CSV table of N, CA, C and O in Angstrom, one decimal:
chain,number,residue,atom,x,y,z
A,1,MET,N,0.8,-1.2,0.0
A,1,MET,CA,0.0,0.0,0.0
A,1,MET,C,0.9,1.2,0.0
A,1,MET,O,1.9,1.3,0.7
A,2,PHE,N,0.6,2.2,-0.8
A,2,PHE,CA,1.3,3.4,-0.9
A,2,PHE,C,0.9,4.3,0.3
A,2,PHE,O,-0.2,4.2,0.8
A,3,LYS,N,1.8,5.2,0.6
A,3,LYS,CA,1.5,6.1,1.7
A,3,LYS,C,0.3,7.0,1.5
A,3,LYS,O,-0.5,7.2,2.4
A,4,CYS,N,0.0,7.4,0.3
A,4,CYS,CA,-1.1,8.2,0.0
A,4,CYS,C,-2.4,7.4,0.1
A,4,CYS,O,-3.4,7.9,0.6
A,5,ASP,N,-2.4,6.1,-0.2
A,5,ASP,CA,-3.5,5.2,-0.1
A,5,ASP,C,-3.8,5.0,1.4
A,5,ASP,O,-5.0,5.0,1.8
A,6,TYR,N,-2.8,4.8,2.2
A,6,TYR,CA,-2.9,4.6,3.6
A,6,TYR,C,-3.5,5.9,4.3
A,6,TYR,O,-4.5,5.8,5.1
A,7,ASN,N,-3.0,7.1,3.9
A,7,ASN,CA,-3.6,8.3,4.4
A,7,ASN,C,-5.0,8.5,4.0
A,7,ASN,O,-5.8,9.0,4.9
A,8,LEU,N,-5.4,8.2,2.8
A,8,LEU,CA,-6.8,8.3,2.4
A,8,LEU,C,-7.6,7.4,3.3
A,8,LEU,O,-8.7,7.8,3.7
A,9,TRP,N,-7.2,6.1,3.5
A,9,TRP,CA,-7.9,5.2,4.3
A,9,TRP,C,-8.1,5.7,5.7
A,9,TRP,O,-9.2,5.6,6.3
A,10,VAL,N,-7.1,6.2,6.3
A,10,VAL,CA,-7.1,6.7,7.7
A,10,VAL,C,-8.1,7.9,7.7
A,10,VAL,O,-8.9,8.0,8.6
A,11,ASP,N,-7.9,8.8,6.8
A,11,ASP,CA,-8.8,10.0,6.7
A,11,ASP,C,-10.2,9.6,6.6
A,11,ASP,O,-11.1,10.2,7.2
A,12,TYR,N,-10.5,8.7,5.7
A,12,TYR,CA,-11.9,8.2,5.5
A,12,TYR,C,-12.5,7.7,6.8
A,12,TYR,O,-13.6,8.0,7.1
A,13,HIS,N,-11.8,6.8,7.5
A,13,HIS,CA,-12.3,6.2,8.7
A,13,HIS,C,-12.3,7.2,9.9
A,13,HIS,O,-13.0,7.0,10.8
A,14,SER,N,-11.5,8.2,9.8
A,14,SER,CA,-11.5,9.3,10.8
A,14,SER,C,-12.6,10.3,10.5
A,14,SER,O,-12.8,11.2,11.4
A,15,GLY,N,-13.3,10.3,9.4
A,15,GLY,CA,-14.3,11.2,9.1
A,15,GLY,C,-13.8,12.6,8.6
A,15,GLY,O,-14.4,13.6,8.7
A,16,LYS,N,-12.6,12.6,8.0
A,16,LYS,CA,-11.9,13.8,7.6
A,16,LYS,C,-12.2,14.1,6.1
A,16,LYS,O,-11.7,15.2,5.7
A,17,ILE,N,-12.9,13.3,5.4
A,17,ILE,CA,-13.1,13.5,4.0
A,17,ILE,C,-14.5,14.1,3.8
A,17,ILE,O,-15.5,13.4,4.1
A,18,ASN,N,-14.6,15.3,3.3
A,18,ASN,CA,-15.9,16.0,3.2
A,18,ASN,C,-16.2,16.2,1.7
A,18,ASN,O,-16.6,17.3,1.3
A,19,ARG,N,-16.0,15.2,0.9
A,19,ARG,CA,-16.3,15.3,-0.5
A,19,ARG,C,-16.6,13.9,-1.0
A,19,ARG,O,-16.5,12.9,-0.3
A,20,ASP,N,-17.2,13.9,-2.2
A,20,ASP,CA,-17.5,12.6,-2.8
A,20,ASP,C,-16.1,11.9,-3.3
A,20,ASP,O,-15.2,12.6,-3.8
A,21,LEU,N,-16.1,10.6,-3.0
A,21,LEU,CA,-14.9,9.9,-3.4
A,21,LEU,C,-15.0,9.4,-4.9
A,21,LEU,O,-16.1,9.1,-5.4
A,22,THR,N,-13.8,9.3,-5.5
A,22,THR,CA,-13.8,8.8,-6.9
A,22,THR,C,-13.9,7.3,-6.8
A,22,THR,O,-13.8,6.7,-5.7
A,23,GLU,N,-14.2,6.6,-7.9
A,23,GLU,CA,-14.4,5.2,-7.9
A,23,GLU,C,-13.0,4.5,-7.5
A,23,GLU,O,-13.0,3.5,-6.8
A,24,ASP,N,-11.9,5.1,-8.0
A,24,ASP,CA,-10.6,4.5,-7.6
A,24,ASP,C,-10.4,4.6,-6.1
A,24,ASP,O,-9.8,3.7,-5.5
A,25,GLU,N,-10.8,5.7,-5.5
A,25,GLU,CA,-10.6,5.9,-4.1
A,25,GLU,C,-11.4,4.9,-3.3
A,25,GLU,O,-11.0,4.4,-2.3
A,26,LYS,N,-12.7,4.7,-3.7
A,26,LYS,CA,-13.6,3.7,-3.1
A,26,LYS,C,-13.0,2.3,-3.2
A,26,LYS,O,-13.0,1.6,-2.2
A,27,LYS,N,-12.4,2.0,-4.3
A,27,LYS,CA,-11.7,0.7,-4.4
A,27,LYS,C,-10.5,0.6,-3.5
A,27,LYS,O,-10.3,-0.5,-2.9
A,28,GLU,N,-9.8,1.6,-3.4
A,28,GLU,CA,-8.6,1.6,-2.5
A,28,GLU,C,-9.0,1.4,-1.0
A,28,GLU,O,-8.4,0.7,-0.2
A,29,ILE,N,-10.1,2.1,-0.6
A,29,ILE,CA,-10.6,2.0,0.7
A,29,ILE,C,-11.1,0.6,1.0
A,29,ILE,O,-10.8,0.0,2.0
A,30,ARG,N,-11.9,0.0,0.0
A,30,ARG,CA,-12.4,-1.4,0.2
A,30,ARG,C,-11.2,-2.4,0.3
A,30,ARG,O,-11.2,-3.3,1.1
A,31,ALA,N,-10.2,-2.1,-0.5
A,31,ALA,CA,-9.0,-3.0,-0.5
A,31,ALA,C,-8.3,-2.9,0.9
A,31,ALA,O,-7.8,-3.9,1.4
A,32,SER,N,-8.2,-1.7,1.4
A,32,SER,CA,-7.5,-1.5,2.7
A,32,SER,C,-8.3,-2.1,3.8
A,32,SER,O,-7.8,-2.7,4.8
A,33,ASP,N,-9.7,-2.0,3.7
A,33,ASP,CA,-10.5,-2.6,4.7
A,33,ASP,C,-10.4,-4.2,4.7
A,33,ASP,O,-10.3,-4.8,5.7
A,34,PHE,N,-10.3,-4.7,3.5
A,34,PHE,CA,-10.1,-6.1,3.3
A,34,PHE,C,-8.8,-6.6,4.0
A,34,PHE,O,-8.7,-7.5,4.7
A,35,ALA,N,-7.7,-5.8,3.7
A,35,ALA,CA,-6.4,-6.1,4.3
A,35,ALA,C,-6.5,-6.0,5.8
A,35,ALA,O,-5.9,-6.8,6.5
A,36,MET,N,-7.2,-5.0,6.4
A,36,MET,CA,-7.3,-4.9,7.8
A,36,MET,C,-7.9,-6.1,8.4
A,36,MET,O,-7.5,-6.7,9.4
A,37,HIS,N,-9.0,-6.6,7.8
A,37,HIS,CA,-9.7,-7.8,8.3
A,37,HIS,C,-8.8,-9.1,8.2
A,37,HIS,O,-9.0,-10.0,9.0
A,38,LEU,N,-8.0,-9.1,7.2
A,38,LEU,CA,-7.1,-10.3,7.0
A,38,LEU,C,-5.9,-10.2,8.1
A,38,LEU,O,-5.6,-11.2,8.7
A,39,LEU,N,-5.4,-9.0,8.3
A,39,LEU,CA,-4.3,-8.9,9.2
A,39,LEU,C,-4.7,-8.9,10.7
A,39,LEU,O,-3.9,-9.3,11.5
A,40,VAL,N,-5.9,-8.5,11.0
A,40,VAL,CA,-6.4,-8.5,12.3
A,40,VAL,C,-7.7,-9.3,12.4
A,40,VAL,O,-8.8,-8.7,12.4
A,41,PRO,N,-7.7,-10.6,12.4
A,41,PRO,CA,-8.9,-11.4,12.4
A,41,PRO,C,-9.7,-11.2,13.7
A,41,PRO,O,-9.1,-11.0,14.8
A,42,GLU,N,-11.0,-11.1,13.6
A,42,GLU,CA,-11.9,-10.8,14.7
A,42,GLU,C,-11.7,-11.8,15.9
A,42,GLU,O,-11.6,-11.4,17.0
A,43,LYS,N,-11.7,-13.1,15.6
A,43,LYS,CA,-11.6,-14.1,16.7
A,43,LYS,C,-10.3,-14.0,17.4
A,43,LYS,O,-10.2,-14.1,18.6
A,44,THR,N,-9.2,-13.8,16.6
A,44,THR,CA,-7.9,-13.6,17.3
A,44,THR,C,-7.8,-12.4,18.1
A,44,THR,O,-7.2,-12.4,19.2
A,45,LEU,N,-8.4,-11.3,17.6
A,45,LEU,CA,-8.5,-10.0,18.4
A,45,LEU,C,-9.2,-10.2,19.7
A,45,LEU,O,-8.8,-9.8,20.7
A,46,LEU,N,-10.4,-10.9,19.6
A,46,LEU,CA,-11.2,-11.2,20.8
A,46,LEU,C,-10.4,-12.0,21.8
A,46,LEU,O,-10.4,-11.7,23.0
A,47,ASN,N,-9.7,-13.1,21.3
A,47,ASN,CA,-8.9,-13.9,22.2
A,47,ASN,C,-7.7,-13.1,22.8
A,47,ASN,O,-7.4,-13.3,24.0
A,48,THR,N,-7.1,-12.3,22.0
A,48,THR,CA,-6.0,-11.5,22.5
A,48,THR,C,-6.4,-10.5,23.6
A,48,THR,O,-5.6,-10.3,24.5
A,49,CYS,N,-7.5,-9.9,23.4
A,49,CYS,CA,-7.9,-8.8,24.3
A,49,CYS,C,-8.8,-9.3,25.4
A,49,CYS,O,-9.1,-8.5,26.3
A,50,GLY,N,-9.2,-10.5,25.5
A,50,GLY,CA,-10.0,-11.0,26.5
A,50,GLY,C,-11.5,-10.8,26.3
A,50,GLY,O,-12.2,-10.5,27.2
A,51,GLY,N,-11.9,-10.9,25.1
A,51,GLY,CA,-13.3,-10.8,24.7
A,51,GLY,C,-13.7,-9.4,24.4
A,51,GLY,O,-12.9,-8.5,24.3
A,52,ILE,N,-15.0,-9.2,24.2
A,52,ILE,CA,-15.5,-7.9,23.7
A,52,ILE,C,-15.4,-6.9,24.8
A,52,ILE,O,-15.1,-5.7,24.5
A,53,GLU,N,-15.5,-7.3,26.1
A,53,GLU,CA,-15.2,-6.3,27.1
A,53,GLU,C,-13.8,-5.8,27.2
A,53,GLU,O,-13.5,-4.6,27.4
A,54,GLY,N,-12.9,-6.7,26.9
A,54,GLY,CA,-11.5,-6.3,26.8
A,54,GLY,C,-11.2,-5.3,25.7
A,54,GLY,O,-10.5,-4.3,25.8
A,55,ILE,N,-11.8,-5.6,24.5
A,55,ILE,CA,-11.7,-4.7,23.4
A,55,ILE,C,-12.3,-3.3,23.7
A,55,ILE,O,-11.7,-2.3,23.4
A,56,LYS,N,-13.5,-3.3,24.3
A,56,LYS,CA,-14.1,-2.0,24.7
A,56,LYS,C,-13.2,-1.2,25.6
A,56,LYS,O,-13.1,0.0,25.5
A,57,LYS,N,-12.6,-1.9,26.6
A,57,LYS,CA,-11.7,-1.3,27.5
A,57,LYS,C,-10.5,-0.7,26.9
A,57,LYS,O,-10.1,0.5,27.1
A,58,ILE,N,-9.8,-1.5,26.0
A,58,ILE,CA,-8.6,-1.0,25.3
A,58,ILE,C,-9.0,0.2,24.4
A,58,ILE,O,-8.3,1.2,24.3
A,59,TYR,N,-10.1,0.0,23.7
A,59,TYR,CA,-10.6,1.1,22.8
A,59,TYR,C,-10.8,2.4,23.5
A,59,TYR,O,-10.4,3.4,23.1
A,60,SER,N,-11.6,2.3,24.6
A,60,SER,CA,-11.9,3.5,25.4
A,60,SER,C,-10.6,4.1,26.0
A,60,SER,O,-10.5,5.4,26.1
A,61,GLU,N,-9.7,3.3,26.5
A,61,GLU,CA,-8.4,3.8,27.0
A,61,GLU,C,-7.6,4.6,26.0
A,61,GLU,O,-7.1,5.6,26.3
A,62,SER,N,-7.6,4.0,24.8
A,62,SER,CA,-6.8,4.7,23.7
A,62,SER,C,-7.5,6.0,23.3
A,62,SER,O,-6.8,7.0,23.0
A,63,LEU,N,-8.8,6.1,23.4
A,63,LEU,CA,-9.5,7.4,23.1
A,63,LEU,C,-9.3,8.4,24.2
A,63,LEU,O,-9.4,9.6,24.0
A,64,SER,N,-9.0,7.9,25.4
A,64,SER,CA,-8.8,8.7,26.6
A,64,SER,C,-7.4,9.2,26.7
A,64,SER,O,-7.1,9.9,27.7
A,65,GLY,N,-6.5,8.7,25.9
A,65,GLY,CA,-5.1,9.2,25.9
A,65,GLY,C,-4.1,8.2,26.4
A,65,GLY,O,-3.0,8.6,26.6
A,66,ASN,N,-4.5,7.0,26.6
A,66,ASN,CA,-3.6,5.9,27.1
A,66,ASN,C,-3.3,5.0,25.9
A,66,ASN,O,-4.1,4.0,25.7
A,67,PRO,N,-2.3,5.2,25.1
A,67,PRO,CA,-2.1,4.4,23.9
A,67,PRO,C,-1.4,3.1,24.1
A,67,PRO,O,-1.3,2.3,23.2
A,68,TYR,N,-0.9,2.8,25.3
A,68,TYR,CA,0.0,1.7,25.5
A,68,TYR,C,-0.7,0.3,25.3
A,68,TYR,O,-0.1,-0.6,24.6
A,69,PRO,N,-1.9,0.1,25.8
A,69,PRO,CA,-2.5,-1.2,25.5
A,69,PRO,C,-2.8,-1.4,24.1
A,69,PRO,O,-2.6,-2.5,23.5
A,70,LEU,N,-3.2,-0.4,23.4
A,70,LEU,CA,-3.4,-0.4,21.9
A,70,LEU,C,-2.1,-0.8,21.2
A,70,LEU,O,-2.1,-1.6,20.3
A,71,LYS,N,-1.1,-0.1,21.6
A,71,LYS,CA,0.2,-0.4,20.9
A,71,LYS,C,0.7,-1.8,21.2
A,71,LYS,O,1.3,-2.4,20.3
A,72,ARG,N,0.4,-2.3,22.3
A,72,ARG,CA,0.8,-3.7,22.6
A,72,ARG,C,0.1,-4.7,21.7
A,72,ARG,O,0.7,-5.6,21.1
A,73,VAL,N,-1.2,-4.5,21.5
A,73,VAL,CA,-2.0,-5.3,20.6
A,73,VAL,C,-1.6,-5.1,19.2
A,73,VAL,O,-1.4,-6.1,18.5
A,74,ALA,N,-1.3,-3.9,18.8
A,74,ALA,CA,-0.8,-3.7,17.4
A,74,ALA,C,0.5,-4.4,17.2
A,74,ALA,O,0.7,-4.9,16.1
A,75,ASN,N,1.4,-4.4,18.1
A,75,ASN,CA,2.7,-5.1,18.0
A,75,ASN,C,2.5,-6.6,17.8
A,75,ASN,O,3.2,-7.2,17.0
A,76,LEU,N,1.5,-7.1,18.5
A,76,LEU,CA,1.2,-8.6,18.3
A,76,LEU,C,0.8,-8.9,16.9
A,76,LEU,O,1.1,-10.0,16.4
A,77,PHE,N,0.0,-8.0,16.3
A,77,PHE,CA,-0.4,-8.2,14.9
A,77,PHE,C,0.5,-7.7,13.9
A,77,PHE,O,0.3,-7.8,12.7
A,78,ALA,N,1.5,-7.0,14.3
A,78,ALA,CA,2.5,-6.3,13.4
A,78,ALA,C,1.9,-5.3,12.5
A,78,ALA,O,2.1,-5.3,11.2
A,79,VAL,N,1.0,-4.5,13.0
A,79,VAL,CA,0.3,-3.4,12.2
A,79,VAL,C,0.4,-2.1,13.0
A,79,VAL,O,0.8,-2.1,14.2
A,80,GLU,N,0.0,-1.1,12.4
A,80,GLU,CA,0.0,0.2,13.0
A,80,GLU,C,-1.2,0.3,14.0
A,80,GLU,O,-2.2,-0.4,13.8
A,81,PRO,N,-1.0,1.0,15.2
A,81,PRO,CA,-2.1,1.0,16.1
A,81,PRO,C,-3.4,1.5,15.6
A,81,PRO,O,-4.5,1.1,16.0
A,82,ILE,N,-3.4,2.4,14.6
A,82,ILE,CA,-4.6,3.0,14.1
A,82,ILE,C,-5.4,1.9,13.4
A,82,ILE,O,-6.7,1.9,13.4
A,83,VAL,N,-4.7,0.9,12.8
A,83,VAL,CA,-5.4,-0.3,12.1
A,83,VAL,C,-6.2,-1.1,13.2
A,83,VAL,O,-7.3,-1.4,13.0
A,84,VAL,N,-5.6,-1.3,14.3
A,84,VAL,CA,-6.2,-2.1,15.4
A,84,VAL,C,-7.4,-1.3,16.0
A,84,VAL,O,-8.4,-1.8,16.3
A,85,LEU,N,-7.2,0.0,16.1
A,85,LEU,CA,-8.3,0.9,16.6
A,85,LEU,C,-9.5,0.8,15.7
A,85,LEU,O,-10.6,0.7,16.2
A,86,PHE,N,-9.3,0.9,14.4
A,86,PHE,CA,-10.4,0.8,13.4
A,86,PHE,C,-11.1,-0.6,13.5
A,86,PHE,O,-12.3,-0.7,13.4
A,87,LYS,N,-10.2,-1.6,13.6
A,87,LYS,CA,-10.8,-3.0,13.7
A,87,LYS,C,-11.6,-3.1,15.0
A,87,LYS,O,-12.7,-3.7,15.0
A,88,MET,N,-11.1,-2.6,16.1
A,88,MET,CA,-11.8,-2.7,17.3
A,88,MET,C,-13.2,-1.9,17.2
A,88,MET,O,-14.2,-2.4,17.7
A,89,GLU,N,-13.2,-0.8,16.6
A,89,GLU,CA,-14.4,-0.1,16.4
A,89,GLU,C,-15.4,-0.9,15.5
A,89,GLU,O,-16.6,-1.0,15.8
A,90,ALA,N,-14.9,-1.6,14.5
A,90,ALA,CA,-15.7,-2.4,13.7
A,90,ALA,C,-16.3,-3.6,14.5
A,90,ALA,O,-17.5,-3.9,14.3
A,91,VAL,N,-15.5,-4.2,15.3
A,91,VAL,CA,-16.0,-5.3,16.1
A,91,VAL,C,-17.0,-4.9,17.1
A,91,VAL,O,-18.0,-5.5,17.3
A,92,ILE,N,-16.8,-3.7,17.8
A,92,ILE,CA,-17.7,-3.2,18.8
A,92,ILE,C,-19.1,-2.9,18.1
A,92,ILE,O,-20.1,-3.3,18.6
A,93,ASN,N,-19.0,-2.3,16.9
A,93,ASN,CA,-20.3,-2.0,16.2
A,93,ASN,C,-21.0,-3.3,15.8
A,93,ASN,O,-22.2,-3.4,15.8
A,94,CYS,N,-20.2,-4.3,15.4
A,94,CYS,CA,-20.8,-5.5,14.9
A,94,CYS,C,-21.5,-6.2,16.1
A,94,CYS,O,-22.6,-6.8,15.9
A,95,TYR,N,-20.9,-6.2,17.3
A,95,TYR,CA,-21.5,-6.8,18.5
A,95,TYR,C,-22.8,-6.0,18.9
A,95,TYR,O,-23.7,-6.7,19.3
A,96,LYS,N,-22.8,-4.7,18.7
A,96,LYS,CA,-24.0,-4.0,19.0
A,96,LYS,C,-25.1,-4.4,18.0
A,96,LYS,O,-26.3,-4.6,18.5
A,97,GLU,N,-24.8,-4.6,16.8
A,97,GLU,CA,-25.8,-5.0,15.8
A,97,GLU,C,-26.3,-6.5,16.1
A,97,GLU,O,-27.5,-6.7,16.1
A,98,ARG,N,-25.4,-7.3,16.5
A,98,ARG,CA,-25.8,-8.7,16.8
A,98,ARG,C,-26.7,-8.7,18.1
A,98,ARG,O,-27.6,-9.5,18.2
A,99,LYS,N,-26.4,-7.9,19.0
A,99,LYS,CA,-27.1,-7.8,20.3
A,99,LYS,C,-28.6,-7.3,19.9
A,99,LYS,O,-29.5,-7.9,20.5
A,100,PHE,N,-28.7,-6.4,19.0
A,100,PHE,CA,-30.0,-5.9,18.7
A,100,PHE,C,-30.8,-7.0,17.9
A,100,PHE,O,-32.0,-7.2,18.1
A,101,LYS,N,-30.1,-7.7,17.0
A,101,LYS,CA,-30.8,-8.7,16.2
A,101,LYS,C,-31.3,-9.8,17.1
A,101,LYS,O,-32.3,-10.4,16.8
A,102,LYS,N,-30.7,-10.1,18.3
A,102,LYS,CA,-31.2,-11.1,19.2
A,102,LYS,C,-32.5,-10.7,19.8
A,102,LYS,O,-33.3,-11.5,20.3
A,103,ARG,N,-32.8,-9.4,19.8
A,103,ARG,CA,-34.0,-8.9,20.5
A,103,ARG,C,-35.2,-8.9,19.5
A,103,ARG,O,-36.3,-8.7,19.9
A,104,VAL,N,-34.9,-9.1,18.2
A,104,VAL,CA,-36.0,-9.2,17.3
A,104,VAL,C,-36.6,-10.6,17.4
A,104,VAL,O,-36.0,-11.6,17.1
A,105,LEU,N,-37.9,-10.6,17.9
A,105,LEU,CA,-38.6,-11.9,18.1
A,105,LEU,C,-39.1,-12.5,16.8
A,105,LEU,O,-39.0,-13.6,16.5
A,106,LYS,N,-39.8,-11.6,16.0
A,106,LYS,CA,-40.4,-12.0,14.8
A,106,LYS,C,-40.8,-10.8,14.0
A,106,LYS,O,-40.9,-9.7,14.5
A,107,LYS,N,-41.0,-11.1,12.7
A,107,LYS,CA,-41.4,-10.0,11.7
A,107,LYS,C,-42.7,-10.5,11.1
A,107,LYS,O,-42.7,-11.6,10.5
A,108,GLU,N,-43.7,-9.7,11.1
A,108,GLU,CA,-44.9,-10.0,10.5
A,108,GLU,C,-45.3,-8.8,9.6
A,108,GLU,O,-45.6,-7.7,10.1
A,109,LYS,N,-45.4,-9.0,8.3
A,109,LYS,CA,-45.6,-7.9,7.3
A,109,LYS,C,-44.7,-6.7,7.6
A,109,LYS,O,-43.5,-6.9,7.5
A,110,ASN,N,-45.2,-5.6,8.0
A,110,ASN,CA,-44.4,-4.5,8.3
A,110,ASN,C,-44.3,-4.1,9.8
A,110,ASN,O,-44.1,-3.0,10.2
A,111,VAL,N,-44.5,-5.2,10.7
A,111,VAL,CA,-44.5,-5.0,12.1
A,111,VAL,C,-43.3,-5.9,12.6
A,111,VAL,O,-43.2,-7.1,12.3
A,112,ILE,N,-42.5,-5.3,13.5
A,112,ILE,CA,-41.4,-6.1,14.1
A,112,ILE,C,-41.6,-6.1,15.6
A,112,ILE,O,-41.8,-5.1,16.2
A,113,TYR,N,-41.6,-7.4,16.1
A,113,TYR,CA,-41.8,-7.6,17.5
A,113,TYR,C,-40.4,-7.8,18.1
A,113,TYR,O,-39.6,-8.6,17.7
A,114,VAL,N,-40.1,-7.0,19.2
A,114,VAL,CA,-38.8,-7.0,19.8
A,114,VAL,C,-39.0,-7.2,21.3
A,114,VAL,O,-40.0,-7.0,21.9
A,115,ASN,N,-37.9,-7.7,21.9
A,115,ASN,CA,-37.8,-7.9,23.4
A,115,ASN,C,-36.8,-6.9,23.9
A,115,ASN,O,-35.6,-7.1,23.6
A,116,PHE,N,-37.2,-6.0,24.7
A,116,PHE,CA,-36.2,-5.0,25.3
A,116,PHE,C,-35.9,-5.3,26.7
A,116,PHE,O,-35.3,-4.5,27.4
A,117,ASN,N,-36.4,-6.4,27.3
A,117,ASN,CA,-36.0,-6.8,28.6
A,117,ASN,C,-34.6,-7.1,28.7
A,117,ASN,O,-34.0,-7.9,27.9
A,118,LYS,N,-33.9,-6.6,29.8
A,118,LYS,CA,-32.5,-7.0,30.0
A,118,LYS,C,-32.4,-8.4,30.6
A,118,LYS,O,-33.2,-8.8,31.4
A,119,LYS,N,-31.4,-9.1,30.1
A,119,LYS,CA,-31.2,-10.5,30.6
A,119,LYS,C,-30.1,-10.5,31.6
A,119,LYS,O,-29.2,-9.8,31.6
């Protein structure tokens, strides 16, 4: 990956791009996302961090200014810390979606029955 492609990918995931992307830029971002998922597999990340709660803890610590746990995980995967940070964000969002999907009891026509009771 070229440095400009990497910077585009980081800027895209950081929300710093305020324009429409070209088709080539979209392809580069998808390719970089694919590489991130290959280099930092979800199951391995979960095992390394001690589950989803460990990922949430390291993620929040890094956003609060403590980069050391994130750097330790990044070193284990031999990637930049920002790559692990974006992967953690993706895993956290994925778990939120899975948790919501478990609450959907059934769908009938255009009515969705959900369970909001905490377990």
